[in-house]
PDB file of C-alpha atoms in Angstrom:
ATOM      1  CA  UNK A   1     -39.016 -78.652 -46.745  1.00 49.00           C
ATOM      2  CA  UNK A   2     -38.796 -75.576 -44.506  1.00 46.00           C
ATOM      3  CA  UNK A   3     -41.683 -73.348 -43.541  1.00 49.00           C
ATOM      4  CA  UNK A   4     -41.542 -70.275 -41.309  1.00 44.00           C
ATOM      5  CA  UNK A   5     -41.329 -71.472 -37.682  1.00 40.00           C
ATOM      6  CA  UNK A   6     -44.122 -69.185 -36.495  1.00 37.00           C
ATOM      7  CA  UNK A   7     -46.414 -70.885 -39.000  1.00 40.00           C
ATOM      8  CA  UNK A   8     -45.592 -74.468 -38.081  1.00 40.00           C
ATOM      9  CA  UNK A   9     -48.777 -75.588 -36.401  1.00 39.00           C
ATOM     10  CA  UNK A  10     -48.218 -78.887 -34.644  1.00 36.00           C
ATOM     11  CA  UNK A  11     -50.329 -80.824 -32.163  1.00 38.00           C
ATOM     12  CA  UNK A  12     -49.306 -80.930 -28.519  1.00 34.00           C
ATOM     13  CA  UNK A  13     -48.338 -84.091 -26.651  1.00 29.00           C
ATOM     14  CA  UNK A  14     -51.225 -86.512 -26.130  1.00 29.00           C
ATOM     15  CA  UNK A  15     -52.296 -85.634 -29.636  1.00 34.00           C
ATOM     16  CA  UNK A  16     -54.699 -82.767 -29.543  1.00 32.00           C
ATOM     17  CA  UNK A  17     -55.305 -81.715 -33.127  1.00 37.00           C
ATOM     18  CA  UNK A  18     -53.095 -78.828 -34.138  1.00 40.00           C
ATOM     19  CA  UNK A  19     -54.714 -75.454 -33.898  1.00 36.00           C
ATOM     20  CA  UNK A  20     -53.971 -71.798 -33.377  1.00 34.00           C
ATOM     21  CA  UNK A  21     -55.865 -69.142 -31.464  1.00 33.00           C
ATOM     22  CA  UNK A  22     -58.927 -67.625 -33.155  1.00 35.00           C
ATOM     23  CA  UNK A  23     -56.881 -64.802 -34.669  1.00 41.00           C
ATOM     24  CA  UNK A  24     -55.438 -65.359 -38.128  1.00 54.00           C
ATOM     25  CA  UNK A  25     -51.752 -65.562 -38.916  1.00 68.00           C
ATOM     26  CA  UNK A  26     -50.082 -63.819 -41.820  1.00 83.00           C
ATOM     27  CA  UNK A  27     -47.489 -65.381 -44.114  1.00 87.00           C
ATOM     28  CA  UNK A  28     -45.368 -63.428 -46.580  1.00 93.00           C
ATOM     29  CA  UNK A  29     -44.745 -65.562 -49.657  1.00 95.00           C
ATOM     30  CA  UNK A  30     -43.115 -65.041 -53.053  1.00 96.00           C
ATOM     31  CA  UNK A  31     -45.164 -64.402 -56.184  1.00 97.00           C
ATOM     32  CA  UNK A  32     -45.433 -66.922 -59.016  1.00 96.00           C
ATOM     33  CA  UNK A  33     -44.607 -70.072 -57.063  1.00 96.00           C
ATOM     34  CA  UNK A  34     -46.173 -72.553 -54.672  1.00 97.00           C
ATOM     35  CA  UNK A  35     -45.039 -72.157 -51.051  1.00 96.00           C
ATOM     36  CA  UNK A  36     -45.510 -74.297 -47.925  1.00 94.00           C
ATOM     37  CA  UNK A  37     -47.363 -72.098 -45.420  1.00 93.00           C
ATOM     38  CA  UNK A  38     -48.350 -74.449 -42.581  1.00 90.00           C
ATOM     39  CA  UNK A  39     -48.097 -78.017 -41.215  1.00 86.00           C
ATOM     40  CA  UNK A  40     -50.589 -80.124 -39.236  1.00 87.00           C
ATOM     41  CA  UNK A  41     -49.825 -83.311 -37.308  1.00 82.00           C
ATOM     42  CA  UNK A  42     -50.866 -85.205 -34.205  1.00 81.00           C
ATOM     43  CA  UNK A  43     -48.329 -86.977 -32.013  1.00 81.00           C
ATOM     44  CA  UNK A  44     -48.392 -88.950 -28.774  1.00 81.00           C
ATOM     45  CA  UNK A  45     -46.377 -88.110 -25.664  1.00 78.00           C
ATOM     46  CA  UNK A  46     -43.787 -90.544 -27.130  1.00 81.00           C
ATOM     47  CA  UNK A  47     -43.574 -88.443 -30.320  1.00 82.00           C
ATOM     48  CA  UNK A  48     -45.334 -91.064 -32.492  1.00 83.00           C
ATOM     49  CA  UNK A  49     -47.905 -90.108 -35.086  1.00 84.00           C
ATOM     50  CA  UNK A  50     -51.536 -90.787 -34.257  1.00 82.00           C
ATOM     51  CA  UNK A  51     -53.370 -90.583 -37.550  1.00 82.00           C
ATOM     52  CA  UNK A  52     -53.459 -88.837 -40.879  1.00 87.00           C
ATOM     53  CA  UNK A  53     -55.660 -85.729 -40.614  1.00 90.00           C
ATOM     54  CA  UNK A  54     -58.547 -85.309 -43.042  1.00 92.00           C
ATOM     55  CA  UNK A  55     -58.149 -81.872 -44.605  1.00 96.00           C
ATOM     56  CA  UNK A  56     -60.498 -79.599 -46.516  1.00 96.00           C
ATOM     57  CA  UNK A  57     -60.568 -76.049 -47.811  1.00 98.00           C
ATOM     58  CA  UNK A  58     -63.457 -74.346 -46.007  1.00 97.00           C
ATOM     59  CA  UNK A  59     -63.096 -70.929 -47.665  1.00 98.00           C
ATOM     60  CA  UNK A  60     -60.971 -70.827 -50.810  1.00 98.00           C
ATOM     61  CA  UNK A  61     -58.540 -67.991 -51.496  1.00 98.00           C
ATOM     62  CA  UNK A  62     -59.628 -65.346 -54.024  1.00 98.00           C
ATOM     63  CA  UNK A  63     -56.277 -65.166 -55.847  1.00 98.00           C
ATOM     64  CA  UNK A  64     -54.722 -68.596 -55.615  1.00 98.00           C
ATOM     65  CA  UNK A  65     -55.089 -72.273 -54.778  1.00 98.00           C
ATOM     66  CA  UNK A  66     -54.493 -74.429 -51.701  1.00 98.00           C
ATOM     67  CA  UNK A  67     -53.131 -77.961 -51.715  1.00 97.00           C
ATOM     68  CA  UNK A  68     -52.403 -80.520 -48.961  1.00 98.00           C
ATOM     69  CA  UNK A  69     -49.572 -83.085 -49.026  1.00 97.00           C
ATOM     70  CA  UNK A  70     -48.779 -85.876 -46.528  1.00 95.00           C
ATOM     71  CA  UNK A  71     -45.060 -85.572 -45.816  1.00 94.00           C
ATOM     72  CA  UNK A  72     -42.283 -86.043 -43.258  1.00 91.00           C
ATOM     73  CA  UNK A  73     -41.300 -82.985 -41.200  1.00 85.00           C
ATOM     74  CA  UNK A  74     -38.999 -82.259 -38.276  1.00 84.00           C
ATOM     75  CA  UNK A  75     -41.045 -81.496 -35.146  1.00 80.00           C
ATOM     76  CA  UNK A  76     -40.661 -78.085 -33.553  1.00 76.00           C
ATOM     77  CA  UNK A  77     -42.692 -75.961 -31.136  1.00 66.00           C
ATOM     78  CA  UNK A  78     -44.342 -78.920 -29.324  1.00 61.00           C
ATOM     79  CA  UNK A  79     -42.109 -79.713 -26.373  1.00 64.00           C
ATOM     80  CA  UNK A  80     -38.448 -80.240 -25.731  1.00 74.00           C
ATOM     81  CA  UNK A  81     -39.134 -83.982 -25.662  1.00 79.00           C
ATOM     82  CA  UNK A  82     -40.181 -84.153 -29.335  1.00 83.00           C
ATOM     83  CA  UNK A  83     -38.293 -81.190 -30.867  1.00 84.00           C
ATOM     84  CA  UNK A  84     -36.040 -82.279 -33.715  1.00 86.00           C
ATOM     85  CA  UNK A  85     -37.692 -85.693 -34.169  1.00 86.00           C
ATOM     86  CA  UNK A  86     -39.344 -86.597 -37.484  1.00 87.00           C
ATOM     87  CA  UNK A  87     -43.115 -86.815 -37.799  1.00 85.00           C
ATOM     88  CA  UNK A  88     -45.542 -87.328 -40.639  1.00 90.00           C
ATOM     89  CA  UNK A  89     -48.096 -84.633 -41.205  1.00 90.00           C
ATOM     90  CA  UNK A  90     -50.070 -82.617 -43.685  1.00 93.00           C
ATOM     91  CA  UNK A  91     -48.147 -79.790 -45.331  1.00 94.00           C
ATOM     92  CA  UNK A  92     -50.357 -76.941 -46.544  1.00 96.00           C
ATOM     93  CA  UNK A  93     -49.307 -75.173 -49.754  1.00 97.00           C
ATOM     94  CA  UNK A  94     -50.544 -71.917 -51.271  1.00 97.00           C
ATOM     95  CA  UNK A  95     -49.998 -71.019 -54.936  1.00 98.00           C
ATOM     96  CA  UNK A  96     -50.923 -67.471 -56.014  1.00 98.00           C
ATOM     97  CA  UNK A  97     -52.329 -66.762 -59.465  1.00 98.00           C
ATOM     98  CA  UNK A  98     -49.574 -65.907 -61.981  1.00 97.00           C
ATOM     99  CA  UNK A  99     -48.468 -62.278 -61.610  1.00 97.00           C
ATOM    100  CA  UNK A 100     -50.632 -61.627 -58.534  1.00 98.00           C
ATOM    101  CA  UNK A 101     -49.179 -59.540 -55.704  1.00 97.00           C
ATOM    102  CA  UNK A 102     -51.152 -58.480 -52.658  1.00 97.00           C
ATOM    103  CA  UNK A 103     -53.192 -59.934 -49.812  1.00 97.00           C
ATOM    104  CA  UNK A 104     -55.308 -63.053 -49.816  1.00 97.00           C
ATOM    105  CA  UNK A 105     -56.660 -65.464 -47.218  1.00 97.00           C
ATOM    106  CA  UNK A 106     -58.159 -68.899 -46.908  1.00 97.00           C
ATOM    107  CA  UNK A 107     -59.636 -71.115 -44.214  1.00 97.00           C
ATOM    108  CA  UNK A 108     -58.887 -74.817 -43.926  1.00 96.00           C
ATOM    109  CA  UNK A 109     -60.337 -77.499 -41.683  1.00 95.00           C
ATOM    110  CA  UNK A 110     -58.664 -80.574 -40.228  1.00 93.00           C
ATOM    111  CA  UNK A 111     -60.254 -83.597 -38.582  1.00 91.00           C
ATOM    112  CA  UNK A 112     -58.192 -86.224 -36.759  1.00 83.00           C
ATOM    113  CA  UNK A 113     -58.245 -88.714 -33.894  1.00 75.00           C
ATOM    114  CA  UNK A 114     -57.676 -87.010 -30.546  1.00 70.00           C
ATOM    115  CA  UNK A 115     -55.870 -89.944 -28.931  1.00 64.00           C
ATOM    116  CA  UNK A 116     -53.926 -92.934 -30.205  1.00 61.00           C
ATOM    117  CA  UNK A 117     -56.215 -95.876 -30.972  1.00 63.00           C
ATOM    118  CA  UNK A 118     -59.358 -93.839 -30.286  1.00 65.00           C
ATOM    119  CA  UNK A 119     -62.364 -93.282 -32.504  1.00 72.00           C
ATOM    120  CA  UNK A 120     -62.886 -89.883 -30.812  1.00 77.00           C
ATOM    121  CA  UNK A 121     -62.100 -87.201 -33.395  1.00 82.00           C
ATOM    122  CA  UNK A 122     -61.563 -83.483 -33.185  1.00 85.00           C
ATOM    123  CA  UNK A 123     -62.208 -80.900 -35.916  1.00 90.00           C
ATOM    124  CA  UNK A 124     -60.536 -77.476 -36.062  1.00 91.00           C
ATOM    125  CA  UNK A 125     -60.685 -74.640 -38.574  1.00 94.00           C
ATOM    126  CA  UNK A 126     -57.851 -72.229 -39.123  1.00 93.00           C
ATOM    127  CA  UNK A 127     -57.693 -69.009 -41.160  1.00 94.00           C
ATOM    128  CA  UNK A 128     -54.422 -68.038 -42.783  1.00 95.00           C
ATOM    129  CA  UNK A 129     -53.720 -64.643 -44.361  1.00 96.00           C
ATOM    130  CA  UNK A 130     -51.023 -64.459 -47.049  1.00 96.00           C
ATOM    131  CA  UNK A 131     -49.212 -61.495 -48.527  1.00 97.00           C
ATOM    132  CA  UNK A 132     -47.828 -62.281 -51.961  1.00 97.00           C
ATOM    133  CA  UNK A 133     -44.701 -60.232 -52.681  1.00 95.00           C
TER     134      UNK A 133
END
């Protein structure tokens, strides 16, 4: 599954939970179909997965639905060491209401271990704006 590279949100080495700056991102997606809009994972410095993030919709979109799916993805935008290697992570999908075109947004939260074998967890929220075309 391919998602726009600027939207691939992946944790840095040593497994900090994936996050973006406070500003929202915007994804252009097609009308009338579900589209992958983001990806969350945590990996070690050796490019191994740490844990499955716990995901929730914090603020639901007004004109669609959000769904999370645990899946395999090719790592990019972390470091040259891990780029191109497979990782498991949570794919985030957005499905607009039938026939809807225009702007929408939602906020999701993710909680995950910060370090391999640790009970220390980190929680991040992320807002994503979508433009349905």
